[in-house]
Structure formats: structure tokens, C-alpha cells
Amino acid sequence: RGLGDVYKRQGLMRRGVVDEPLRIVDQCCVSWARVVDAGNTMPLVRRRPLVWSGSRLRFGDPIVEQVSSPITVGVDDWVALHWGTVCERLRPDQLGRLRRTTLDQLATFAAG
């Protein structure tokens, strides 16, 4: 899915169709989370989901949720998530780059 797909879903949200488009954008967006309980293959992570403010996408309050993980993670690891699955552990430089890129994209969507 490309940025055009996000723009289409944002258009739906602007017209009042929010729940399903928001769920899809939030889960499809590669995001970051901190592991709070490593578990086995289903760790608990704390992340800030995307929410709809009525006119734009933004980050909401932190939530804790269970995700799947094909890799071993530890408590306090920062991880990348996609569709509720850990993609990889993030080094500090990778975490910073993912945050900056995501914030830049959200600013672009807000302007569009």
C-alpha cells in the first residue's frame, strides 16, 4: 500500500467514515513500541496508536497490547510493528529515523 491509499482512507475519515479506515491505517503503518512483557511469542508492548482528531491523523495516548513476534524480544526493547507483528528490534538510530519519517508523513497528510 502506498501513500495514495492513506490519502484515500483519510478522505473517508474526513467524510465521517472513521473506524475501519483508521484501524487499517494504524495497523498498516510501520510503528514503534516498547516491550513491557516479553512473553513467549506474544509479548505485550506499549505504543501510541494513530487516532483521528476530526480533521487529521495524530498519535493518541499510549496503550498496552499483545502482539505476535517471530523473533525473541526482551523487556524494554524498542521494536517495529506492522499489522500487530514485531518486524525487528530497533537500534536507537533506527528508532529515531522511524519516528522522524512518520512525523513528517503525518505532517504531509495534515497539509493535504
Tab-separated table of C-alpha atoms in Angstrom:
chain	number	residue	atom	x	y	z
A	1	ARG	CA	0.000	0.000	0.000
A	2	GLY	CA	1.297	3.419	-0.855
A	3	LEU	CA	0.676	6.942	0.328
A	4	GLY	CA	-2.203	7.248	-2.125
A	5	ASP	CA	-4.062	4.561	-0.205
A	6	VAL	CA	-3.592	6.506	3.035
A	7	TYR	CA	-4.891	9.656	1.337
A	8	LYS	CA	-7.997	7.723	0.203
A	9	ARG	CA	-8.650	6.462	3.729
A	10	GLN	CA	-8.052	9.927	5.152
A	11	GLY	CA	-10.655	11.194	2.682
A	12	LEU	CA	-13.140	8.633	4.022
A	13	MET	CA	-12.402	9.745	7.576
A	14	ARG	CA	-12.954	13.393	6.632
A	15	ARG	CA	-16.385	12.351	5.327
A	16	GLY	CA	-17.217	10.661	8.649
A	17	VAL	CA	-16.349	7.029	7.880
A	18	VAL	CA	-13.696	6.598	10.571
A	19	ASP	CA	-13.486	3.269	12.413
A	20	GLU	CA	-12.423	0.810	9.695
A	21	PRO	CA	-10.180	3.177	7.678
A	22	LEU	CA	-8.457	4.271	10.903
A	23	ARG	CA	-7.923	0.668	12.011
A	24	ILE	CA	-6.370	-0.180	8.653
A	25	VAL	CA	-4.081	2.877	8.564
A	26	ASP	CA	-2.984	2.341	12.178
A	27	GLN	CA	-2.168	-1.343	11.680
A	28	CYS	CA	-0.565	-0.924	8.259
A	29	CYS	CA	1.662	1.955	9.330
A	30	VAL	CA	5.028	0.616	10.487
A	31	SER	CA	5.215	1.925	14.039
A	32	TRP	CA	7.397	1.589	17.103
A	33	ALA	CA	6.643	0.179	20.522
A	34	ARG	CA	8.457	-0.666	23.740
A	35	VAL	CA	8.231	-4.207	25.072
A	36	VAL	CA	6.734	-4.235	28.587
A	37	ASP	CA	6.418	-8.036	28.970
A	38	ALA	CA	8.440	-10.316	26.714
A	39	GLY	CA	6.224	-13.399	26.998
A	40	ASN	CA	6.993	-16.148	24.513
A	41	THR	CA	5.706	-15.428	21.034
A	42	MET	CA	3.034	-12.947	22.218
A	43	PRO	CA	4.764	-10.057	24.017
A	44	LEU	CA	2.985	-7.043	25.478
A	45	VAL	CA	4.059	-3.699	24.052
A	46	ARG	CA	3.281	-0.064	24.808
A	47	ARG	CA	2.655	2.093	21.757
A	48	ARG	CA	0.812	5.202	20.706
A	49	PRO	CA	-1.847	4.318	18.123
A	50	LEU	CA	-2.934	6.660	15.381
A	51	VAL	CA	-6.207	8.404	16.141
A	52	TRP	CA	-8.464	10.688	14.120
A	53	SER	CA	-8.846	14.187	15.555
A	54	GLY	CA	-11.794	15.066	13.327
A	55	SER	CA	-9.582	16.678	10.717
A	56	ARG	CA	-6.228	14.873	10.810
A	57	LEU	CA	-4.320	11.800	11.937
A	58	ARG	CA	-2.266	12.142	15.110
A	59	PHE	CA	-0.848	9.937	17.850
A	60	GLY	CA	-3.179	9.027	20.686
A	61	ASP	CA	-2.478	8.168	24.285
A	62	PRO	CA	-0.251	5.140	24.916
A	63	ILE	CA	-1.897	1.736	25.046
A	64	VAL	CA	-0.584	-1.684	26.033
A	65	GLU	CA	-1.457	-4.509	23.690
A	66	GLN	CA	-0.429	-8.035	22.897
A	67	VAL	CA	1.322	-8.606	19.577
A	68	SER	CA	2.886	-11.576	17.858
A	69	SER	CA	6.630	-11.896	17.476
A	70	PRO	CA	8.577	-14.296	15.283
A	71	ILE	CA	11.780	-13.051	16.968
A	72	THR	CA	12.903	-13.112	20.580
A	73	VAL	CA	12.443	-9.777	22.336
A	74	GLY	CA	13.196	-8.574	25.833
A	75	VAL	CA	11.591	-6.144	28.240
A	76	ASP	CA	12.466	-2.526	27.333
A	77	ASP	CA	13.421	-3.439	23.738
A	78	TRP	CA	12.160	-0.990	21.144
A	79	VAL	CA	10.539	-2.838	18.236
A	80	ALA	CA	8.981	-2.069	14.868
A	81	LEU	CA	5.390	-3.264	14.412
A	82	HIS	CA	3.366	-3.961	11.282
A	83	TRP	CA	-0.147	-5.464	11.401
A	84	GLY	CA	0.291	-6.427	15.063
A	85	THR	CA	3.536	-8.301	14.496
A	86	VAL	CA	7.053	-7.421	15.611
A	87	CYS	CA	9.179	-6.888	12.496
A	88	GLU	CA	12.515	-6.309	14.219
A	89	ARG	CA	14.258	-4.866	17.252
A	90	LEU	CA	15.233	-1.227	16.720
A	91	ARG	CA	18.584	0.348	17.472
A	92	PRO	CA	18.404	3.953	18.748
A	93	ASP	CA	19.296	5.367	15.304
A	94	GLN	CA	16.609	3.249	13.617
A	95	LEU	CA	14.015	4.288	16.201
A	96	GLY	CA	14.862	7.959	15.643
A	97	ARG	CA	14.646	7.619	11.859
A	98	LEU	CA	11.285	5.803	12.050
A	99	ARG	CA	9.880	8.478	14.377
A	100	ARG	CA	11.081	11.360	12.152
A	101	THR	CA	9.814	9.770	8.963
A	102	THR	CA	6.411	9.003	10.473
A	103	LEU	CA	6.026	12.523	11.903
A	104	ASP	CA	6.993	14.002	8.505
A	105	GLN	CA	4.379	11.848	6.779
A	106	LEU	CA	1.688	12.799	9.298
A	107	ALA	CA	2.504	16.478	8.688
A	108	THR	CA	2.157	15.877	4.940
A	109	PHE	CA	-1.249	14.221	5.421
A	110	ALA	CA	-2.412	17.078	7.678
A	111	ALA	CA	-1.487	19.564	4.962
A	112	GLY	CA	-3.260	17.554	2.259
